[in-house]
Coordinates of C-alpha atoms and ligand atoms in Angstrom, one line a residue:
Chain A
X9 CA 0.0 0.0 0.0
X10 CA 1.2 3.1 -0.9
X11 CA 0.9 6.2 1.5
X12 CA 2.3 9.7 1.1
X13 CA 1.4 10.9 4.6
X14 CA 0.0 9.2 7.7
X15 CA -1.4 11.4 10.1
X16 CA -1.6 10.3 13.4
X17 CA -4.0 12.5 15.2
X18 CA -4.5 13.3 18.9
X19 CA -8.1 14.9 18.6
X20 CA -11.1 14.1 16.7
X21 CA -11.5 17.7 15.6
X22 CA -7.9 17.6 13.9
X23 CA -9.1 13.9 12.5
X24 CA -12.4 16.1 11.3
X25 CA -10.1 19.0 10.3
X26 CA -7.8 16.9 7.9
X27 CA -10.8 15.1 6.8
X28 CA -12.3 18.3 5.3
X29 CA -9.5 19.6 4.0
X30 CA -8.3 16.8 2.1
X31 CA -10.6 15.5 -0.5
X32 CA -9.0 12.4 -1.1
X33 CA -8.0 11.8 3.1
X34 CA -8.8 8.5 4.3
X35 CA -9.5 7.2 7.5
X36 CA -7.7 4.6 8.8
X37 CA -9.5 2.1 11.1
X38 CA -8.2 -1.1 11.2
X39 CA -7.0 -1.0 7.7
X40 CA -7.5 -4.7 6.5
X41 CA -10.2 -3.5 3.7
X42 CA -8.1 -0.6 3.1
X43 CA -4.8 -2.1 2.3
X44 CA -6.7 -4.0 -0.4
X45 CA -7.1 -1.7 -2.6
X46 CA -4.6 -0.5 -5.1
X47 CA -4.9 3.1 -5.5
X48 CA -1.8 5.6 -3.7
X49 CA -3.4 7.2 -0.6
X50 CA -2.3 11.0 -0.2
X51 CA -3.5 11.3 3.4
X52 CA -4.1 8.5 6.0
X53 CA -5.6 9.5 9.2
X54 CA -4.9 7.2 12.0
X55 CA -7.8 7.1 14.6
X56 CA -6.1 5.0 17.0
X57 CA -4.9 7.0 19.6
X58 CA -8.9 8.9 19.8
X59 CA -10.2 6.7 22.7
X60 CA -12.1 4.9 20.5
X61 CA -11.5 1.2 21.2
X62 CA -13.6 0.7 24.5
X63 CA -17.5 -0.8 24.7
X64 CA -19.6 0.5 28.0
X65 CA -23.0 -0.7 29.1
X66 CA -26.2 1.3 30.7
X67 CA -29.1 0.0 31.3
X68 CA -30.9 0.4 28.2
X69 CA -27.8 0.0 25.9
X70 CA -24.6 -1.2 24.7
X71 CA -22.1 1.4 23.3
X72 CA -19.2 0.3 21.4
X73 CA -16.6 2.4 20.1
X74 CA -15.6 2.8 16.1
X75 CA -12.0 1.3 17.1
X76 CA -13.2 -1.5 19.0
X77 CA -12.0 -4.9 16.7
X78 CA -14.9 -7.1 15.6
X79 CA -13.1 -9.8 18.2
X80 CA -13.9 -7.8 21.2
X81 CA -17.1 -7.3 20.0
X82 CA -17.8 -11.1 19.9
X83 CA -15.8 -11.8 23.2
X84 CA -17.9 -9.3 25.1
X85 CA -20.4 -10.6 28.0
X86 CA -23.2 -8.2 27.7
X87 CA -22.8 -8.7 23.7
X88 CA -23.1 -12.4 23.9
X89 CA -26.1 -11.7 25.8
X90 CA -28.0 -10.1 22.7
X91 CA -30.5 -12.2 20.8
X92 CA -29.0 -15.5 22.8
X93 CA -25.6 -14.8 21.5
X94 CA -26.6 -14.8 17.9
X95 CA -24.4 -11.6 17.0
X96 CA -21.3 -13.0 18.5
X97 CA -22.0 -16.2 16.6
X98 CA -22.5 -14.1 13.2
X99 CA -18.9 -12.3 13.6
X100 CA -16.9 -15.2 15.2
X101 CA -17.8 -16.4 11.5
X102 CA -15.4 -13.7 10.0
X103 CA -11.6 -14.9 8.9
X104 CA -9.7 -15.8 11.6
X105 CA -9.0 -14.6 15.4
X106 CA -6.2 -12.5 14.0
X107 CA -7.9 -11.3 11.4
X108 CA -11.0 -10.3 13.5
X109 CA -8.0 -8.8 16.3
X110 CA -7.7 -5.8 13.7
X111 CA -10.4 -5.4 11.6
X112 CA -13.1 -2.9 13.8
X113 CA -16.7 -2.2 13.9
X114 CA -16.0 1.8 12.2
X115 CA -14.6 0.4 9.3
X116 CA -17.3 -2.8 9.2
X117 CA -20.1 -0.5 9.1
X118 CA -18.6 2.7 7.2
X119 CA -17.5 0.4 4.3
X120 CA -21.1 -0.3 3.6
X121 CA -19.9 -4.0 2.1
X122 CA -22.6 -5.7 0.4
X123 CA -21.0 -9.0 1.0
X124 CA -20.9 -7.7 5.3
X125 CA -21.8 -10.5 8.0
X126 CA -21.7 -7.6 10.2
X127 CA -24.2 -5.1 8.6
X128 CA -27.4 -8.2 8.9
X129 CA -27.1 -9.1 12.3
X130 CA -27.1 -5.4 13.2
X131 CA -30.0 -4.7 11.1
X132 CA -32.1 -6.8 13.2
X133 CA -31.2 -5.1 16.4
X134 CA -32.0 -1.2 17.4
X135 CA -28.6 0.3 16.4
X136 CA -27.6 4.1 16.6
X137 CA -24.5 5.4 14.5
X138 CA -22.7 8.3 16.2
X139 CA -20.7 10.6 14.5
X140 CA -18.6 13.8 15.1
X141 CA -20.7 15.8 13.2
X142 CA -23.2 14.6 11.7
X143 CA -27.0 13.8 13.9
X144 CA -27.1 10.0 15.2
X145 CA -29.0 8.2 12.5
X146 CA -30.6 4.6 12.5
X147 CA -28.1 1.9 10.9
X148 CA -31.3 1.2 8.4
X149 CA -30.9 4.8 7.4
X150 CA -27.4 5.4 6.8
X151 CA -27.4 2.1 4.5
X152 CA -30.3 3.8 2.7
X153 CA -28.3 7.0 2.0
X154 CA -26.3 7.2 -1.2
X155 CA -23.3 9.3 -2.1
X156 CA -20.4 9.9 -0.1
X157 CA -20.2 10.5 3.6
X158 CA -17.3 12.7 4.6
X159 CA -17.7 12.6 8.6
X160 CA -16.1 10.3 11.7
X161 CA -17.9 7.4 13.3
X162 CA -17.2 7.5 16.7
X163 CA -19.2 5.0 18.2
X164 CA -22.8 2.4 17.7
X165 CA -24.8 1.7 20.4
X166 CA -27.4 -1.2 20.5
X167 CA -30.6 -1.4 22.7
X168 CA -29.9 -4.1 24.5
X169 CA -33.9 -5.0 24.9
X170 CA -34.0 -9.0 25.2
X171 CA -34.9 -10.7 22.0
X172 CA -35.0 -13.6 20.2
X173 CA -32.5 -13.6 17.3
X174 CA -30.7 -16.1 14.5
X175 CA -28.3 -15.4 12.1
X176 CA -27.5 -18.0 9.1
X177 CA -24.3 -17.0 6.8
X178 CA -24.1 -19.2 3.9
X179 CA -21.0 -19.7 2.5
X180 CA -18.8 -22.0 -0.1
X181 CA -16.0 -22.5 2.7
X182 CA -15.6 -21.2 6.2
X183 CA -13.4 -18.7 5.7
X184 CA -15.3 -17.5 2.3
X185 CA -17.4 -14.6 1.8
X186 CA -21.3 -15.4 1.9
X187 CA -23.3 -16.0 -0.8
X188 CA -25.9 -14.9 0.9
X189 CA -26.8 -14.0 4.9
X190 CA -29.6 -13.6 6.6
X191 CA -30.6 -13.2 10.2
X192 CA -34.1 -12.8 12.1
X193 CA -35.3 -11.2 15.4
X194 CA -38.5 -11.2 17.7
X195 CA -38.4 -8.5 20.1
X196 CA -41.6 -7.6 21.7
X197 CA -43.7 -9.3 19.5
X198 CA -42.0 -7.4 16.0
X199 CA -40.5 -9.1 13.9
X200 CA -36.9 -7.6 12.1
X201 CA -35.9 -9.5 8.8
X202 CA -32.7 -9.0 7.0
X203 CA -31.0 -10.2 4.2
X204 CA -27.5 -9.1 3.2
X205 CA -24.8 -10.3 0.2
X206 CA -27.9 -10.9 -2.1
X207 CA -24.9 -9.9 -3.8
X208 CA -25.9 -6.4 -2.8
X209 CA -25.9 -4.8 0.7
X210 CA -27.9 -5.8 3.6
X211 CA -32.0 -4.6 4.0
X212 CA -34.8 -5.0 5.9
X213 CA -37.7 -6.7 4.6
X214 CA -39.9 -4.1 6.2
X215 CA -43.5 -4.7 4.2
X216 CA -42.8 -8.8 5.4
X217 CA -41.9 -7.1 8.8
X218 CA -45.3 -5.2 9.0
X219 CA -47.4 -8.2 7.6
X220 CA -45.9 -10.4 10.3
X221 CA -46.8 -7.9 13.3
X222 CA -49.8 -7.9 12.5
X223 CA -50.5 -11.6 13.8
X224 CA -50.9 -12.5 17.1
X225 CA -49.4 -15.7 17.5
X226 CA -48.1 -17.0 13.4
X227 CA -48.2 -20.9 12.4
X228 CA -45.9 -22.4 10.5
X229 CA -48.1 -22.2 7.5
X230 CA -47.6 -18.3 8.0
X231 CA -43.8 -18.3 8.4
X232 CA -43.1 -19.9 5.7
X233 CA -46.0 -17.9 3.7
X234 CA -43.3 -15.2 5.2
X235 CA -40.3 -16.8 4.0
X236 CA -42.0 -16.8 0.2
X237 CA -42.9 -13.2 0.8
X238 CA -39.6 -12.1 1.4
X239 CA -37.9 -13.3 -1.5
X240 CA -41.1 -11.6 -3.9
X241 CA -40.3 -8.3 -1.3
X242 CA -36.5 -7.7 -1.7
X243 CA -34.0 -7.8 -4.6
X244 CA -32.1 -10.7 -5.2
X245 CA -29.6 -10.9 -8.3
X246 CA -26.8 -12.8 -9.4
X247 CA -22.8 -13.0 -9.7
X248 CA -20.1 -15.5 -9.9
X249 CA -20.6 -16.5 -6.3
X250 CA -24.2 -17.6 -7.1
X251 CA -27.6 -17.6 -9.7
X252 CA -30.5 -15.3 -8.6
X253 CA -32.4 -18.9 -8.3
X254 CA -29.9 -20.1 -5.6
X255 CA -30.2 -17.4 -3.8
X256 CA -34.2 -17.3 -3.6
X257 CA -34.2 -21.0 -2.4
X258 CA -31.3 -19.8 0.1
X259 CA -33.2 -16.9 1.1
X260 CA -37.0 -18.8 1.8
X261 CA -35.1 -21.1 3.8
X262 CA -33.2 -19.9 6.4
X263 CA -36.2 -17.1 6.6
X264 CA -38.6 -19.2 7.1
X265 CA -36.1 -21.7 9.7
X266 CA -35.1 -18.1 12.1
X267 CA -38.9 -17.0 12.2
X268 CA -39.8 -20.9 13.4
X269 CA -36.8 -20.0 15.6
X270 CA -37.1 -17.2 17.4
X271 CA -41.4 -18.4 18.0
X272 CA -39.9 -21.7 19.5
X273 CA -42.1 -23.6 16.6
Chain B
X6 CA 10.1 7.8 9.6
X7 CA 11.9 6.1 12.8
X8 CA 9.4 3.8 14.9
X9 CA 10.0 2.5 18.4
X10 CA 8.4 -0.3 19.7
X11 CA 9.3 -3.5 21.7
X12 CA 10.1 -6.6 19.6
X13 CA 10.7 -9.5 21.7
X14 CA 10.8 -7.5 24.9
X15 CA 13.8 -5.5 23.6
X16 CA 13.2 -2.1 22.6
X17 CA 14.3 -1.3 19.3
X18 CA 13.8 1.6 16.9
X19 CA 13.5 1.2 13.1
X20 CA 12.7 3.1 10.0
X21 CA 9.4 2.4 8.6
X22 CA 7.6 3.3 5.1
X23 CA 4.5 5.3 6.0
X24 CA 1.9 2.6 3.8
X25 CA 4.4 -0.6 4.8
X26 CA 2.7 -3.6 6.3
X27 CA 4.3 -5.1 9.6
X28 CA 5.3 -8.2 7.7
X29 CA 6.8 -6.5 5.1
X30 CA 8.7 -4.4 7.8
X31 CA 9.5 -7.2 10.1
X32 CA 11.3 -9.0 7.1
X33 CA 13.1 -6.0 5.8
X34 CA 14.7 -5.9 9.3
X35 CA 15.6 -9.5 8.9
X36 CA 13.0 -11.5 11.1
X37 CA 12.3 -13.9 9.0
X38 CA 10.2 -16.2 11.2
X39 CA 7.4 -14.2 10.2
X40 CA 6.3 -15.8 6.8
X41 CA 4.3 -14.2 3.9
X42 CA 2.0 -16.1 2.4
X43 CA -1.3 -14.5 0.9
X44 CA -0.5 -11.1 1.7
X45 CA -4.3 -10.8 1.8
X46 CA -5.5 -11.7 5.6
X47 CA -6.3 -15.4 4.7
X48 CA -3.9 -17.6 5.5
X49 CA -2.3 -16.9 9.0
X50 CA 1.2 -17.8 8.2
X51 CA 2.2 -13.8 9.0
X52 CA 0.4 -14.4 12.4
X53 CA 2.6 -12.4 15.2
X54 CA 1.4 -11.0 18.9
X55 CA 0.7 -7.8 19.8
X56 CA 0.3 -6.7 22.8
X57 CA -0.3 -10.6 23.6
X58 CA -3.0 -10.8 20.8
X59 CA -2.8 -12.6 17.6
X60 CA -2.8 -10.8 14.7
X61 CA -2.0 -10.6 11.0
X62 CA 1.1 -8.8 10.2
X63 CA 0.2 -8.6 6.4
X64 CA -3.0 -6.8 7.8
X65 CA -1.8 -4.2 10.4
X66 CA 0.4 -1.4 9.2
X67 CA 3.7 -0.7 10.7
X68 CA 3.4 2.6 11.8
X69 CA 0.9 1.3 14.3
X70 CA 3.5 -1.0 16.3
X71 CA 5.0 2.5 18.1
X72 CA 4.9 2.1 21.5
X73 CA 3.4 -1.7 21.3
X74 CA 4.7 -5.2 22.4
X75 CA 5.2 -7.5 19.2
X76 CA 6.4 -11.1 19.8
X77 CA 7.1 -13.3 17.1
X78 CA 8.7 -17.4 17.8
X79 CA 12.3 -16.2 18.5
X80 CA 10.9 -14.3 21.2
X81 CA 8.6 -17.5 23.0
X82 CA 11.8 -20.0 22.6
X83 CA 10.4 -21.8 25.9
X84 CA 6.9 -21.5 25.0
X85 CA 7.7 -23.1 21.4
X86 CA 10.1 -25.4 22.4
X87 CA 7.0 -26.9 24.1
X88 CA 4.9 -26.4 21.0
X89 CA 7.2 -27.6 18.7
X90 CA 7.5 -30.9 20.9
X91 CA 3.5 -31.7 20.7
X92 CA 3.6 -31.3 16.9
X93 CA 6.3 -33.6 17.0
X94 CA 5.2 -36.1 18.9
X95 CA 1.5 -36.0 16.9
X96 CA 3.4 -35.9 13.5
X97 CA 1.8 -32.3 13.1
X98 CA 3.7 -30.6 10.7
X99 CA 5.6 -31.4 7.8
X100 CA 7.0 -28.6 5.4
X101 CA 6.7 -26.3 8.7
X102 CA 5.7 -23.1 6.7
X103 CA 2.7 -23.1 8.8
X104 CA 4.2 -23.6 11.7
X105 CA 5.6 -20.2 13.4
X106 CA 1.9 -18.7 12.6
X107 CA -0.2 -21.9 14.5
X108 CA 2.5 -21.9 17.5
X109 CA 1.8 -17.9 18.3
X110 CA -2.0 -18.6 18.3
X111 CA -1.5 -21.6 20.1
X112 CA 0.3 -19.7 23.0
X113 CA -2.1 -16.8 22.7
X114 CA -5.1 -19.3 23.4
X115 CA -3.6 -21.3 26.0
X116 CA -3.3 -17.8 27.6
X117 CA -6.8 -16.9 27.1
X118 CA -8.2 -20.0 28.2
X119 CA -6.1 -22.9 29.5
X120 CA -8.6 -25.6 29.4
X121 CA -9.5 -25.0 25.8
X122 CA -11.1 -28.2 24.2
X123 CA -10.9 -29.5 21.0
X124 CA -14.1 -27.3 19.1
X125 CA -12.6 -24.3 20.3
X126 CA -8.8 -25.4 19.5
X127 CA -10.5 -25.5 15.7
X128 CA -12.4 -22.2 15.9
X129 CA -9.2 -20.3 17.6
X130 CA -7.2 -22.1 14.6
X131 CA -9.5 -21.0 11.7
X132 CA -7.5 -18.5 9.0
X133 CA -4.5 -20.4 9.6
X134 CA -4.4 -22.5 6.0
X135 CA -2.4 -25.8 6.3
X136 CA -1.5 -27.2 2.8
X137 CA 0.6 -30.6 4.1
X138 CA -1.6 -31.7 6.9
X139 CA -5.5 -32.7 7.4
X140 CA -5.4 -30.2 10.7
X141 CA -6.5 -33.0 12.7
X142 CA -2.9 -34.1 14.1
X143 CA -2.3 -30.4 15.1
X144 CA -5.7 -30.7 16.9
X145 CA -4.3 -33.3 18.9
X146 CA -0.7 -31.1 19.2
X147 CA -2.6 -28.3 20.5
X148 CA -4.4 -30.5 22.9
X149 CA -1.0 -32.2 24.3
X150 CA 0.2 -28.3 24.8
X151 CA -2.6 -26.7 26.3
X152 CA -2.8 -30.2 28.4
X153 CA 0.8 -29.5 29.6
X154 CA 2.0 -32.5 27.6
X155 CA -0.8 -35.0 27.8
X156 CA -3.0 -35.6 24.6
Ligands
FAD26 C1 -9.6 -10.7 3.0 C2 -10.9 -10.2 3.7 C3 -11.9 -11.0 3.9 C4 -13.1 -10.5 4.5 N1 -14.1 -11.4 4.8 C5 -15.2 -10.9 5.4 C6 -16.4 -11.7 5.6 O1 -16.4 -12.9 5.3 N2 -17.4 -11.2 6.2 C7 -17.5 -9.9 6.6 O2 -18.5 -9.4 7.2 N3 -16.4 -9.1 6.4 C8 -15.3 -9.5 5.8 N4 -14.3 -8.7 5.6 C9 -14.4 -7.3 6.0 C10 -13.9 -7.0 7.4 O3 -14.7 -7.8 8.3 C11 -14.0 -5.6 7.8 O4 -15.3 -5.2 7.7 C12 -13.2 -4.7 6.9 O5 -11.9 -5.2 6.9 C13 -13.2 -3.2 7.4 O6 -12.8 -3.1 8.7 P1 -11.4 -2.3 9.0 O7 -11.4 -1.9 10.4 O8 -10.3 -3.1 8.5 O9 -11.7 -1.0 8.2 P2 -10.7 -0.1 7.3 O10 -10.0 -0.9 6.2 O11 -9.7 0.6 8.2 O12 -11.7 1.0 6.7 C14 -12.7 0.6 5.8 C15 -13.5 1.9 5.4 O13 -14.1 2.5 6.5 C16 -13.6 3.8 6.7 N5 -13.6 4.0 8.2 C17 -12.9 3.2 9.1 N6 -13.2 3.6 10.3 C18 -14.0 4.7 10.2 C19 -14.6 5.6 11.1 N7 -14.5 5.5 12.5 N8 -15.4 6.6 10.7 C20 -15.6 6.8 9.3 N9 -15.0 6.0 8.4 C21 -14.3 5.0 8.8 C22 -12.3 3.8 6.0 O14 -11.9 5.1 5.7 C23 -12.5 2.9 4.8 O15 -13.2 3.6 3.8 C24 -13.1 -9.2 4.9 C25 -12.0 -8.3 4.7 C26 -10.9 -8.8 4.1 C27 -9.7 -7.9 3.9
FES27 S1 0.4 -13.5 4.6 FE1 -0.8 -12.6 6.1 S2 -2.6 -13.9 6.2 FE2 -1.5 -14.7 4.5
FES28 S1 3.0 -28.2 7.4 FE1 3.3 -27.4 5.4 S2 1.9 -25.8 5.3 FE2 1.5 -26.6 7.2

């Protein structure tokens, strides 16, 4: 990788400063997706030494830093408590332990990946972004926004309401991306659906979501009605990992399998 | 730009490029245990320690190390001696390219949880690639180390 200066800043309003004033500045978070591309970086600005890297608890939620790695997000007690442990499961699916010792939540959810393992499980939880400038926005929001988004993530927090939760990555080999992800929650009677790497980037199925509410206690018949519904409600496509086709059958599936899931059925 | 850092519990102070991965600066300094492989974060053979932690050296950039503990398997010599003994005994290795890589993990899980079994000996070992072996004899290493000897 090549870099022509690495700033390493002591403030977030220098971090913010440099960010503005170079157009083609980079923040550096852990840097694995970084150091993948090819193209020279003119300014790399190293948020390490911000304070970012710790996760606290309140009552209502759990706050977790943009440097905290994806390892010490799944390692953490009160985040194994979420959904049953099913967001811990979802990342200690990611590469290796080493891997997952560098690579941090910032960079997970600012790279917007389509193929991300990070971004579904998230989805189905009540998660807040937190910048240095811009307004706290839903995670469902910021993945709706287009263009580009020049600001600092400086922490997410989850609402650490109990739920019922599954997550279901669906890969060619372990250490492979997916071919398609999808993971479910029940939290007060909603329902959260999400289906991410369809090859593109993760959504909620919101109109199956609204459907589902609406019945008080859903048979099978209905959930896997759902899981049909979902693949007519969302976009599904194709690339070299796998045909539109696969992916539908993929998608009805494991929908239908988290719903029966999180209603004990 | 000069970095300091500890390397093996010795400080030292090196030059490093401002884009240069640890691996590639670890080898350009003549520590050669590290290995590259992939260059791409998928198959552990770069593995080193920092700050106690595995990590990926092809993955992390140098300029982060200032100030931070790095170990690699000329620093553990007791620790791998022990290591290198299970493997033995199991037959676990055989070209040995994979070798420095697994033993720093081992260590760092046997540190994080010294009763580890089997499952999680396999899920700590995940994203280190083995092309000689079937992974099951160093399974059975791992468990002989982390059992102090006894598979
Ligand atoms: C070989 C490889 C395989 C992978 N496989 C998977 C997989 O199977 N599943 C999966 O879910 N993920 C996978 N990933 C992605 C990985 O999990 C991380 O999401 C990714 O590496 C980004 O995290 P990072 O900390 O390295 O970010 P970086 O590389 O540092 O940054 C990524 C982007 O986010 C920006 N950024 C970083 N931090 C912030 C911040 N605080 N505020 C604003 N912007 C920020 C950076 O400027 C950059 O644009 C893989 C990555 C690699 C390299
Ligand atoms: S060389 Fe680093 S993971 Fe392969
Ligand atoms: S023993 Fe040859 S790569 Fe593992």
């Amino acid at each position: 990788m090549h870099v022509e200066a690495y700033h390493k800043v002591s403030t977030l309003e220098e971090a913010y400063e440099l960010l503005q004033t170079h157009d083609s500045a980079v923040l550096l978070g852990g840097g694995a997706w970084i150091r993948t591309g090819s193209k020279p970086i003119e300014h790399l600005i190293d948020l390490k030494e911000l304070g970012l890297n710790t996760i606290t608890e309140t009552d209502q939620s759990i706050i977790i830093g943009a440097m905290v790695s994806l390892r010490d997000m799944e390692t953490h007690q009160g985040i194994k408590q979420l959904g049953g442990g099913f967001l811990s499961e979802a990342l200690s699916q990611i590469l290796g332990v080493a891997f997952r010792n560098t690579a941090t939540i910032g960079g997970s959810v600012m790279g917007k990946y389509s193929f991300s393992d990070v971004l579904t499980p998230l989805l189905v939880l009540d998660v807040s972004l937190h910048f240095y400038h811009a307004k706290t926005m839903s995670l469902a929001s910021f993945l709706s926004q287009r263009g580009r988004f020049r600001d600092i993530l400086t922490a997410i927090s989850i609402d650490k309401t109990p739920c019922k939760a599954m997550f279901k990555k669906v890969s060619n080999t372990t250490l492979d991306f997916s071919i398609v992800n999808v993971a479910v929650s029940l939290v007060k009677g909603r329902h959260k659906i999400a289906v991410g790497a369809r090859p593109s980037i993760a959504v909620l199925a919101e109109s199956v979501m609204r459907w589902l509410d609406t019945i008080e206690k859903p048979s099978e018949m209905i959930l896997e009605e759902a899981g049909e519904r979902v693949v007519a409600d969302i976009k599904l496509g194709s690339n070299q990992r796998a045909k539109e086709a696969y992916r539908q059958q993929l998608v009805k599936t494991y929908v239908t399998r988290g719903l029966k899931e999180v209603h004990g059925l | 730009m000069k970095i300091t850092f500890m390397l093996n519990d010795r400080k030292v102070t090196w030059d490093a490029l401002p884009g240069e991965s640890l691996l590639d600066f670890l080898r350009r300094h003549h520590v050669v245990s590290v290995k590259k492989g992939c260059d791409g974060s998928t198959c552990g053979v770069c593995t080193v320690l920092m700050n106690h932690k595995p990590v990926l050296a092809c993955t992390v950039l140098a300029m982060r190390c200032t100030g931070e503990h790095i170990h690699t398997v000329e620093g553990l010599a007791d620790e791998v001696e022990k290591i290198s003994e299970a493997f033995g005994i199991e037959g676990a290795d055989q070209c040995g390219f994979c070798n420095p890589g697994i033993a720093l993990s081992l260590y760092a899980l046997k540190r994080e949880n010294s009763n580890a079994e089997a499952s999680e000996i396999r899920q700590y070992l995940e994203g280190h690639l083995c092309r000689c072996s079937g992974y099951q004899a160093q399974v059975k290493a791992a468990l002989r180390y982390i059992g102090g000897g006894q598979s």
